[in-house]
Structure formats: structure tokens, C-alpha cells
mmCIF file of C-alpha atoms in Angstrom:
data_model
loop_
_atom_site.group_PDB
_atom_site.id
_atom_site.type_symbol
_atom_site.label_atom_id
_atom_site.label_comp_id
_atom_site.label_asym_id
_atom_site.label_seq_id
_atom_site.Cartn_x
_atom_site.Cartn_y
_atom_site.Cartn_z
ATOM 1 C CA MET A 1 20.563 18.997 -7.068
ATOM 2 C CA LYS A 2 18.842 16.963 -9.798
ATOM 3 C CA ALA A 3 15.116 16.197 -9.650
ATOM 4 C CA SER A 4 15.706 12.502 -8.945
ATOM 5 C CA GLU A 5 17.959 13.264 -5.966
ATOM 6 C CA TRP A 6 15.546 15.909 -4.656
ATOM 7 C CA LEU A 7 12.655 13.426 -4.825
ATOM 8 C CA VAL A 8 14.617 10.715 -3.004
ATOM 9 C CA ARG A 9 15.374 13.156 -0.177
ATOM 10 C CA ALA A 10 11.810 14.460 -0.017
ATOM 11 C CA THR A 11 10.008 11.118 -0.203
ATOM 12 C CA GLY A 12 12.645 8.546 0.781
ATOM 13 C CA ASP A 13 10.858 7.206 3.855
ATOM 14 C CA LEU A 14 7.261 7.328 2.566
ATOM 15 C CA PRO A 15 5.047 4.455 1.309
ATOM 16 C CA THR A 16 5.017 3.731 -2.438
ATOM 17 C CA GLY A 17 1.570 5.225 -3.213
ATOM 18 C CA VAL A 18 2.419 8.517 -1.522
ATOM 19 C CA THR A 19 5.829 8.626 -3.234
ATOM 20 C CA ALA A 20 4.231 7.996 -6.647
ATOM 21 C CA ARG A 21 1.743 10.851 -6.230
ATOM 22 C CA VAL A 22 4.396 13.341 -5.038
ATOM 23 C CA LYS A 23 6.725 12.264 -7.842
ATOM 24 C CA ALA A 24 4.020 12.731 -10.501
ATOM 25 C CA ASP A 25 3.068 16.170 -9.106
ATOM 26 C CA THR A 26 6.670 17.324 -8.872
ATOM 27 C CA LEU A 27 7.840 16.094 -12.288
ATOM 28 C CA ALA A 28 4.799 17.682 -13.976
ATOM 29 C CA HIS A 29 5.601 20.915 -12.129
ATOM 30 C CA LEU A 30 9.225 20.878 -13.311
ATOM 31 C CA GLN A 31 8.142 20.137 -16.875
ATOM 32 C CA ASP A 32 5.808 23.149 -16.768
ATOM 33 C CA ALA A 33 8.634 25.258 -15.346
ATOM 34 C CA GLY A 34 10.762 24.253 -18.366
ATOM 35 C CA LEU A 35 13.443 22.494 -16.316
ATOM 36 C CA ASP A 36 15.025 19.339 -17.654
ATOM 37 C CA ARG A 37 15.853 16.379 -15.409
ATOM 38 C CA GLU A 38 19.528 17.324 -15.116
ATOM 39 C CA ALA A 39 18.898 20.907 -13.949
ATOM 40 C CA ASP A 40 19.291 22.097 -10.349
ATOM 41 C CA VAL A 41 15.739 22.081 -8.986
ATOM 42 C CA ARG A 42 16.389 23.641 -5.568
ATOM 43 C CA PRO A 43 15.810 27.257 -6.723
ATOM 44 C CA VAL A 44 12.305 26.197 -7.823
ATOM 45 C CA LEU A 45 11.315 23.571 -5.242
ATOM 46 C CA GLY A 46 13.252 24.720 -2.188
ATOM 47 C CA ARG A 47 14.898 22.409 0.338
ATOM 48 C CA PRO A 48 13.772 18.763 0.060
ATOM 49 C CA GLU A 49 13.984 18.491 3.866
ATOM 50 C CA ASP A 50 11.189 21.093 4.208
ATOM 51 C CA THR A 51 8.944 19.129 1.854
ATOM 52 C CA ALA A 52 9.819 15.859 3.640
ATOM 53 C CA ALA A 53 8.811 17.400 6.976
ATOM 54 C CA GLU A 54 5.470 18.582 5.551
ATOM 55 C CA LEU A 55 4.808 15.176 3.977
ATOM 56 C CA ARG A 56 5.605 13.313 7.205
ATOM 57 C CA ARG A 57 3.110 15.552 8.990
ATOM 58 C CA LEU A 58 0.448 14.454 6.469
ATOM 59 C CA TYR A 59 1.288 10.792 5.846
ATOM 60 C CA LEU A 60 2.655 7.797 7.746
ATOM 61 C CA THR A 61 6.297 6.951 7.152
ATOM 62 C CA ASN A 62 7.073 3.685 5.427
ATOM 63 C CA ARG A 63 8.047 2.103 8.746
ATOM 64 C CA GLU A 64 4.786 3.201 10.407
ATOM 65 C CA TRP A 65 2.816 1.972 7.385
ATOM 66 C CA GLN A 66 4.537 -1.436 7.501
ATOM 67 C CA GLY A 67 3.591 -1.591 11.189
ATOM 68 C CA PHE A 68 -0.078 -1.777 10.142
ATOM 69 C CA SER A 69 0.461 -5.198 8.617
ATOM 70 C CA PRO A 70 -2.698 -7.061 7.525
ATOM 71 C CA GLN A 71 -1.529 -10.035 9.645
ATOM 72 C CA PRO A 72 -0.769 -8.611 13.106
ATOM 73 C CA SER A 73 1.329 -10.631 15.529
ATOM 74 C CA LEU A 74 -0.337 -12.793 18.201
ATOM 75 C CA LEU A 75 0.826 -10.391 20.918
ATOM 76 C CA LEU A 76 -0.782 -7.433 19.106
ATOM 77 C CA ARG A 77 -4.016 -9.367 18.612
ATOM 78 C CA VAL A 78 -4.135 -10.252 22.331
ATOM 79 C CA GLY A 79 -3.541 -6.572 23.180
ATOM 80 C CA GLU A 80 -6.358 -5.481 20.852
ATOM 81 C CA GLY A 81 -8.686 -8.084 22.349
ATOM 82 C CA MET A 82 -7.964 -6.766 25.836
ATOM 83 C CA GLN A 83 -8.583 -3.188 24.659
ATOM 84 C CA ALA A 84 -12.003 -4.204 23.341
ATOM 85 C CA PHE A 85 -12.915 -5.492 26.823
ATOM 86 C CA LEU A 86 -11.812 -2.393 28.758
ATOM 87 C CA TRP A 87 -15.107 -0.510 28.514
ATOM 88 C CA PRO A 88 -17.326 -3.557 29.131
ATOM 89 C CA ALA A 89 -15.111 -4.273 32.187
ATOM 90 C CA ILE A 90 -15.594 -0.713 33.480
ATOM 91 C CA LEU A 91 -19.356 -0.993 33.002
ATOM 92 C CA ILE A 92 -19.482 -4.315 34.872
ATOM 93 C CA TRP A 93 -17.219 -2.975 37.633
ATOM 94 C CA SER A 94 -19.551 0.004 38.123
ATOM 95 C CA LEU A 95 -22.458 -2.397 38.728
ATOM 96 C CA PHE A 96 -20.714 -3.719 41.857
ATOM 97 C CA GLU A 97 -18.832 -0.631 43.083
ATOM 98 C CA PRO A 98 -21.337 1.723 44.758
ATOM 99 C CA LEU A 99 -18.906 4.683 44.833
ATOM 100 C CA THR A 100 -18.618 5.020 41.030
ATOM 101 C CA PRO A 101 -20.778 7.722 39.379
ATOM 102 C CA LEU A 102 -22.256 5.031 37.113
ATOM 103 C CA HIS A 103 -23.546 2.884 39.972
ATOM 104 C CA GLY A 104 -27.334 3.081 40.048
ATOM 105 C CA ASN A 105 -27.340 5.832 37.421
ATOM 106 C CA TRP A 106 -29.051 3.723 34.787
ATOM 107 C CA PRO A 107 -29.574 6.432 32.118
ATOM 108 C CA LEU A 108 -25.818 7.198 32.182
ATOM 109 C CA TRP A 109 -24.893 3.497 32.336
ATOM 110 C CA TRP A 110 -27.067 2.607 29.347
ATOM 111 C CA GLY A 111 -25.956 5.755 27.496
ATOM 112 C CA ILE A 112 -22.299 4.718 27.734
ATOM 113 C CA ALA A 113 -23.125 1.082 26.893
ATOM 114 C CA VAL A 114 -25.012 2.152 23.734
ATOM 115 C CA VAL A 115 -22.245 4.594 22.649
ATOM 116 C CA VAL A 116 -19.561 1.891 23.118
ATOM 117 C CA SER A 117 -21.629 -0.688 21.187
ATOM 118 C CA VAL A 118 -22.360 1.702 18.309
ATOM 119 C CA PHE A 119 -18.689 2.731 18.188
ATOM 120 C CA LEU A 120 -17.510 -0.886 18.020
ATOM 121 C CA SER A 121 -20.119 -1.724 15.395
ATOM 122 C CA ILE A 122 -19.226 1.229 13.122
ATOM 123 C CA THR A 123 -15.482 0.606 13.348
ATOM 124 C CA GLN A 124 -16.029 -3.073 12.488
ATOM 125 C CA ARG A 125 -16.732 -2.022 8.875
ATOM 126 C CA GLN A 126 -13.525 0.018 8.508
ATOM 127 C CA HIS A 127 -10.120 -0.878 7.164
ATOM 128 C CA PRO A 128 -8.379 -3.123 9.775
ATOM 129 C CA ALA A 129 -5.591 -0.588 10.363
ATOM 130 C CA LEU A 130 -8.044 2.264 10.876
ATOM 131 C CA ARG A 131 -10.251 0.071 13.074
ATOM 132 C CA ARG A 132 -7.257 -0.665 15.262
ATOM 133 C CA LEU A 133 -6.596 3.056 15.817
ATOM 134 C CA TRP A 134 -10.251 3.963 16.470
ATOM 135 C CA ARG A 135 -10.422 1.202 19.079
ATOM 136 C CA GLU A 136 -7.129 2.386 20.557
ATOM 137 C CA LEU A 137 -8.779 5.801 20.931
ATOM 138 C CA LEU A 138 -11.827 4.300 22.643
ATOM 139 C CA ALA A 139 -9.605 2.243 24.947
ATOM 140 C CA SER A 140 -7.450 5.275 25.776
ATOM 141 C CA TRP A 141 -10.553 7.040 27.130
ATOM 142 C CA SER A 142 -11.046 4.230 29.631
ATOM 143 C CA TYR A 143 -7.960 5.267 31.651
ATOM 144 C CA PRO A 144 -9.128 8.833 32.446
ATOM 145 C CA ALA A 145 -12.665 7.470 32.951
ATOM 146 C CA THR A 146 -11.328 5.039 35.565
ATOM 147 C CA LEU A 147 -9.473 7.864 37.335
ATOM 148 C CA VAL A 148 -12.676 9.939 37.479
ATOM 149 C CA MET A 149 -14.592 6.966 38.855
ATOM 150 C CA LEU A 150 -12.109 6.172 41.630
ATOM 151 C CA PRO A 151 -13.751 6.397 45.055
ATOM 152 C CA GLY A 152 -13.226 9.815 46.635
ATOM 153 C CA ARG A 153 -12.572 11.535 43.261
ATOM 154 C CA ASP A 154 -9.558 13.606 44.306
ATOM 155 C CA PRO A 155 -9.273 16.868 42.250
ATOM 156 C CA VAL A 156 -5.686 15.851 41.387
ATOM 157 C CA PHE A 157 -7.023 12.669 39.770
ATOM 158 C CA ILE A 158 -9.646 14.675 37.883
ATOM 159 C CA ALA A 159 -6.946 17.036 36.530
ATOM 160 C CA LEU A 160 -4.758 14.056 35.613
ATOM 161 C CA ALA A 161 -7.713 12.387 33.903
ATOM 162 C CA LEU A 162 -8.451 15.507 31.843
ATOM 163 C CA THR A 163 -4.796 15.823 30.808
ATOM 164 C CA LEU A 164 -4.664 12.144 29.810
ATOM 165 C CA PHE A 165 -7.922 12.480 27.857
ATOM 166 C CA VAL A 166 -6.747 15.519 25.871
ATOM 167 C CA TYR A 167 -3.262 14.094 25.216
ATOM 168 C CA ALA A 168 -4.480 10.639 24.122
ATOM 169 C CA THR A 169 -7.260 12.063 21.944
ATOM 170 C CA TYR A 170 -4.923 14.534 20.227
ATOM 171 C CA THR A 171 -2.131 12.037 19.493
ATOM 172 C CA ILE A 172 -4.361 9.178 18.323
ATOM 173 C CA TRP A 173 -6.608 11.528 16.292
ATOM 174 C CA HIS A 174 -3.509 12.877 14.524
ATOM 175 C CA ARG A 175 -2.411 9.303 13.673
ATOM 176 C CA ILE A 176 -5.926 8.465 12.412
ATOM 177 C CA ALA A 177 -5.811 11.486 10.069
ATOM 178 C CA ARG A 178 -2.350 10.512 8.760
ATOM 179 C CA LEU A 179 -3.406 6.893 8.272
ATOM 180 C CA SER A 180 -6.614 7.899 6.425
ATOM 181 C CA ARG A 181 -4.641 10.081 3.982
ATOM 182 C CA THR A 182 -2.062 7.327 3.487
ATOM 183 C CA LEU A 183 -4.744 4.716 2.822
ATOM 184 C CA THR A 184 -6.274 6.951 0.130
ATOM 185 C CA LEU A 185 -2.980 7.270 -1.752
ATOM 186 C CA GLU A 186 -2.105 3.617 -1.234
ATOM 187 C CA GLY A 187 -5.360 2.788 -3.053
ATOM 188 C CA GLU A 188 -7.073 1.187 -0.067
ATOM 189 C CA ARG A 189 -10.559 1.943 1.166
ATOM 190 C CA ALA A 190 -10.550 3.731 4.543
ATOM 191 C CA MET B 1 -1.961 33.102 10.936
ATOM 192 C CA ASN B 2 1.305 31.191 10.414
ATOM 193 C CA THR B 3 3.142 30.602 7.116
ATOM 194 C CA ARG B 4 1.360 27.307 6.487
ATOM 195 C CA GLU B 5 -2.061 28.878 6.979
ATOM 196 C CA GLN B 6 -1.099 31.782 4.740
ATOM 197 C CA LEU B 7 -0.116 29.390 1.948
ATOM 198 C CA ARG B 8 -3.470 27.593 2.315
ATOM 199 C CA LEU B 9 -5.303 30.929 2.064
ATOM 200 C CA LEU B 10 -3.333 31.913 -1.053
ATOM 201 C CA ILE B 11 -4.061 28.577 -2.751
ATOM 202 C CA LEU B 12 -7.789 28.770 -2.000
ATOM 203 C CA ALA B 13 -7.917 32.370 -3.250
ATOM 204 C CA VAL B 14 -6.226 31.416 -6.542
ATOM 205 C CA LEU B 15 -8.604 28.480 -7.043
ATOM 206 C CA GLU B 16 -11.633 30.680 -6.376
ATOM 207 C CA ARG B 17 -11.252 32.210 -9.846
ATOM 208 C CA GLN B 18 -10.839 28.967 -11.769
ATOM 209 C CA PRO B 19 -9.484 25.418 -11.450
ATOM 210 C CA GLU B 20 -5.701 25.283 -11.916
ATOM 211 C CA HIS B 21 -2.838 22.802 -11.859
ATOM 212 C CA GLY B 22 0.019 23.108 -9.374
ATOM 213 C CA TYR B 23 2.466 25.104 -11.465
ATOM 214 C CA ALA B 24 -0.226 27.609 -12.482
ATOM 215 C CA ILE B 25 -1.159 28.103 -8.803
ATOM 216 C CA ALA B 26 2.464 28.920 -7.925
ATOM 217 C CA GLN B 27 2.715 31.317 -10.885
ATOM 218 C CA ALA B 28 -0.579 33.018 -10.016
ATOM 219 C CA ILE B 29 0.596 33.673 -6.442
ATOM 220 C CA LYS B 30 3.851 35.136 -7.767
ATOM 221 C CA ALA B 31 2.184 37.240 -10.469
ATOM 222 C CA ARG B 32 -0.645 38.644 -8.340
ATOM 223 C CA SER B 33 1.797 39.720 -5.630
ATOM 224 C CA ASP B 34 4.220 41.296 -8.169
ATOM 225 C CA GLY B 35 6.781 38.656 -7.221
ATOM 226 C CA LEU B 36 6.711 39.559 -3.528
ATOM 227 C CA LEU B 37 5.108 36.289 -2.464
ATOM 228 C CA ASN B 38 6.973 33.278 -3.709
ATOM 229 C CA ALA B 39 5.294 30.017 -2.719
ATOM 230 C CA ARG B 40 7.932 27.464 -1.791
ATOM 231 C CA GLU B 41 6.951 25.210 -4.637
ATOM 232 C CA GLY B 42 8.185 22.020 -2.982
ATOM 233 C CA THR B 43 5.751 22.581 -0.126
ATOM 234 C CA LEU B 44 2.891 23.586 -2.436
ATOM 235 C CA TYR B 45 1.898 19.961 -3.053
ATOM 236 C CA PRO B 46 1.792 18.859 0.594
ATOM 237 C CA ALA B 47 -0.475 21.891 1.178
ATOM 238 C CA LEU B 48 -2.685 20.869 -1.760
ATOM 239 C CA HIS B 49 -2.820 17.273 -0.473
ATOM 240 C CA ALA B 50 -3.909 18.504 2.971
ATOM 241 C CA LEU B 51 -6.607 20.747 1.469
ATOM 242 C CA GLU B 52 -7.836 17.831 -0.637
ATOM 243 C CA ALA B 53 -7.953 15.471 2.359
ATOM 244 C CA GLU B 54 -10.058 18.049 4.221
ATOM 245 C CA GLY B 55 -12.442 18.307 1.259
ATOM 246 C CA LEU B 56 -11.600 21.972 0.610
ATOM 247 C CA VAL B 57 -10.328 21.243 -2.900
ATOM 248 C CA GLU B 58 -10.769 18.300 -5.246
ATOM 249 C CA SER B 59 -8.489 17.148 -8.019
ATOM 250 C CA GLN B 60 -8.683 15.256 -11.259
ATOM 251 C CA GLU B 61 -6.070 14.176 -13.787
ATOM 252 C CA HIS B 62 -6.357 15.479 -17.359
ATOM 253 C CA GLU B 63 -4.279 14.746 -20.400
ATOM 254 C CA ILE B 64 -3.267 17.927 -22.231
ATOM 255 C CA SER B 65 -1.334 17.384 -25.492
ATOM 256 C CA GLY B 66 0.095 14.098 -24.268
ATOM 257 C CA ARG B 67 1.026 15.429 -20.797
ATOM 258 C CA VAL B 68 -0.876 14.351 -17.704
ATOM 259 C CA ARG B 69 -1.746 17.225 -15.392
ATOM 260 C CA ARG B 70 -3.664 17.167 -12.121
ATOM 261 C CA GLU B 71 -6.140 20.019 -11.919
ATOM 262 C CA TYR B 72 -7.312 21.327 -8.543
ATOM 263 C CA ARG B 73 -10.754 22.818 -8.044
ATOM 264 C CA LEU B 74 -12.282 24.674 -5.067
ATOM 265 C CA THR B 75 -15.219 22.878 -3.415
ATOM 266 C CA ALA B 76 -18.192 24.536 -1.702
ATOM 267 C CA LYS B 77 -16.621 23.668 1.653
ATOM 268 C CA GLY B 78 -13.384 25.258 0.445
ATOM 269 C CA GLY B 79 -15.311 28.427 -0.478
ATOM 270 C CA GLY B 80 -16.601 28.629 3.087
ATOM 271 C CA ALA B 81 -13.106 28.085 4.512
ATOM 272 C CA LEU B 82 -11.742 30.800 2.209
ATOM 273 C CA ALA B 83 -14.339 33.316 3.416
ATOM 274 C CA LYS B 84 -13.483 32.505 7.048
ATOM 275 C CA SER B 85 -9.722 32.791 6.428
ATOM 276 C CA ARG B 86 -10.220 36.114 4.655
ATOM 277 C CA ARG B 87 -12.077 37.504 7.695
ATOM 278 C CA MET B 88 -9.291 36.284 10.004
ATOM 279 C CA TRP B 89 -6.631 37.807 7.777
ATOM 280 C CA ALA B 90 -8.460 41.153 7.570
ATOM 281 C CA ALA B 91 -8.764 41.254 11.372
ATOM 282 C CA GLN B 92 -5.016 40.540 11.740
ATOM 283 C CA VAL B 93 -4.042 43.215 9.198
ATOM 284 C CA GLN B 94 -6.292 45.725 10.959
ATOM 285 C CA ALA B 95 -4.838 44.842 14.363
ATOM 286 C CA VAL B 96 -1.217 45.101 13.214
ATOM 287 C CA GLY B 97 -1.980 48.319 11.319
ATOM 288 C CA ALA B 98 -3.468 49.841 14.450
ATOM 289 C CA VAL B 99 -0.259 49.111 16.356
ATOM 290 C CA ILE B 100 2.339 50.175 13.806
ATOM 291 C CA GLY B 101 0.403 53.145 12.374
ATOM 292 C CA SER B 102 1.030 54.763 8.992
ATOM 293 C CA GLY B 103 4.451 56.173 9.909
ATOM 294 C CA ALA B 104 3.441 59.679 8.785
#
């Protein structure tokens, strides 16, 4: 397998900045190894599928990257707007629902309000794509929080809330890390 | 410690001595292990990219006799991670050794 074919298989579905960096690294490596462009590179580089899998773990695919378009659709913008109101809605709800743990617990209420405000303010300065994911993370925490605050607080709901919290945090955090790395190689400020 | 973590440890250990470019890292791993450890060179760069994103190594492009090479260098944070990985590896080797014995 020639270097060009190996590179297409390893980087075929990655954004241009990521592809350029991997290509530069790999071609320099092959030059140092004394292999010309027509030689079979598999004995040196291994299977391109293995490299592709490692790269997809680190970076967004081209399709995912295109999904973070600078001009999101109206539907997406409405969804994001609703996400931004989830925590304020929970805080307002807790003012009127006496059975929530936040009701009357002003230190906790203000603590959460300050954390949410600071979070929204910090993310406002980030790249729009990254901001969207950070806010998705914040919004995802509102679902388990609502389950915990349900009147009665059934242990099953608490367990479900914890599972949701861990799952959402892990998956969105992983996407944030991949997006941050991709932004760096695409030459955009995270 | 899985294969990916082992490769990270090997890379950090090579860079502890001096900054190197990718090919030299692969060769150093091969040479120091008498050819027993052969870094899958196609996956070397994703590992280097991950280490760089975590701030454990940093890289810079240099032009050497008309050829552009990216040189990787261990950071202070990378030095700390290397020390921790070494301790983990030593504990694993000791544990496995205790189970399998010397065979004598």
C-alpha cells in the first residue's frame, strides 16, 4: 500500500486541519525511514484502520465538525435558547414548590444561581461550537437535578438521576475534549 | 496498564532524555528494547497528539537541511505524569512477578 493510499484510509473522514497535520507527520516519518512514495508503507506504519480509529477517538470526524456550523439552523438556536432557560426555570420552580430541597434553603439556592451565572458568563467568551457543548453539559445536569427534586425523592429516582448524571457528563465531556483538539488543529481559538 | 498507556509511557520515557522527532522516538523505543518493543508507528502520532493536547509534551517545527521536522519535548507536567506511570508500571511488574515466580 502506497503512502497516499494509506493516508486516505487513515484520515479520509477527518477535517482538513487534522488531515494536514497527520499527513505532514507521516510523510516526514517515511522520509526519515528512507521509504519513497511508491513503497509499501504498511510494514512501517501498520494498518491504516488502527490509526483511523485512534484519530477518531481524538478528533471529530468531518461530518461531526460540519455539524458545528457557524450559522446554526433556527431549530437548533431555539433548542439552545430553551437549554439556557432550564436552570433558571428549575430555580424559579423551587421558589414555589415547598417539597424541593431548594425551597427555603437560600444558601443552596443562591449558590446554584451564582454557579449557573458564572458558568454562562465564562462560556460566553468561548468558541461558539465549544460554548454550545458546555451549555449542553449544564443543561444535561438539569434532568438528574429535577429527578432528585421530585416530591417524595424515591431511591429509584435518585439512582436513575446519578446514572443520568454520570452518563451525560462522560459523553459530553468526551465530545468537548475532541472538539477542543479539533479546533486547535483547524486553527481556531477554543 | 493497557497497550495505549504503555505506548504513552514509552514515549514520555524517550523524551525525558532529550527532545526528539517522531521517527527518532520510534527508533529509540526499538533500540532500547533490543527490537522487542516495536511501536506501531502509524499510531505513534495519535499518541503524541493526545499527549500534546494534555500538555504532557509540546512540539515545534524546525527546518533541518531543507526538511521540516516537528520536534517533541517533555513538559514539567509530562515529567510528573512519567514518574506516576513508572510507579504504576513497577507495581504491576512486581504483582505479576509475585504470581508467576521465577520458574526455578
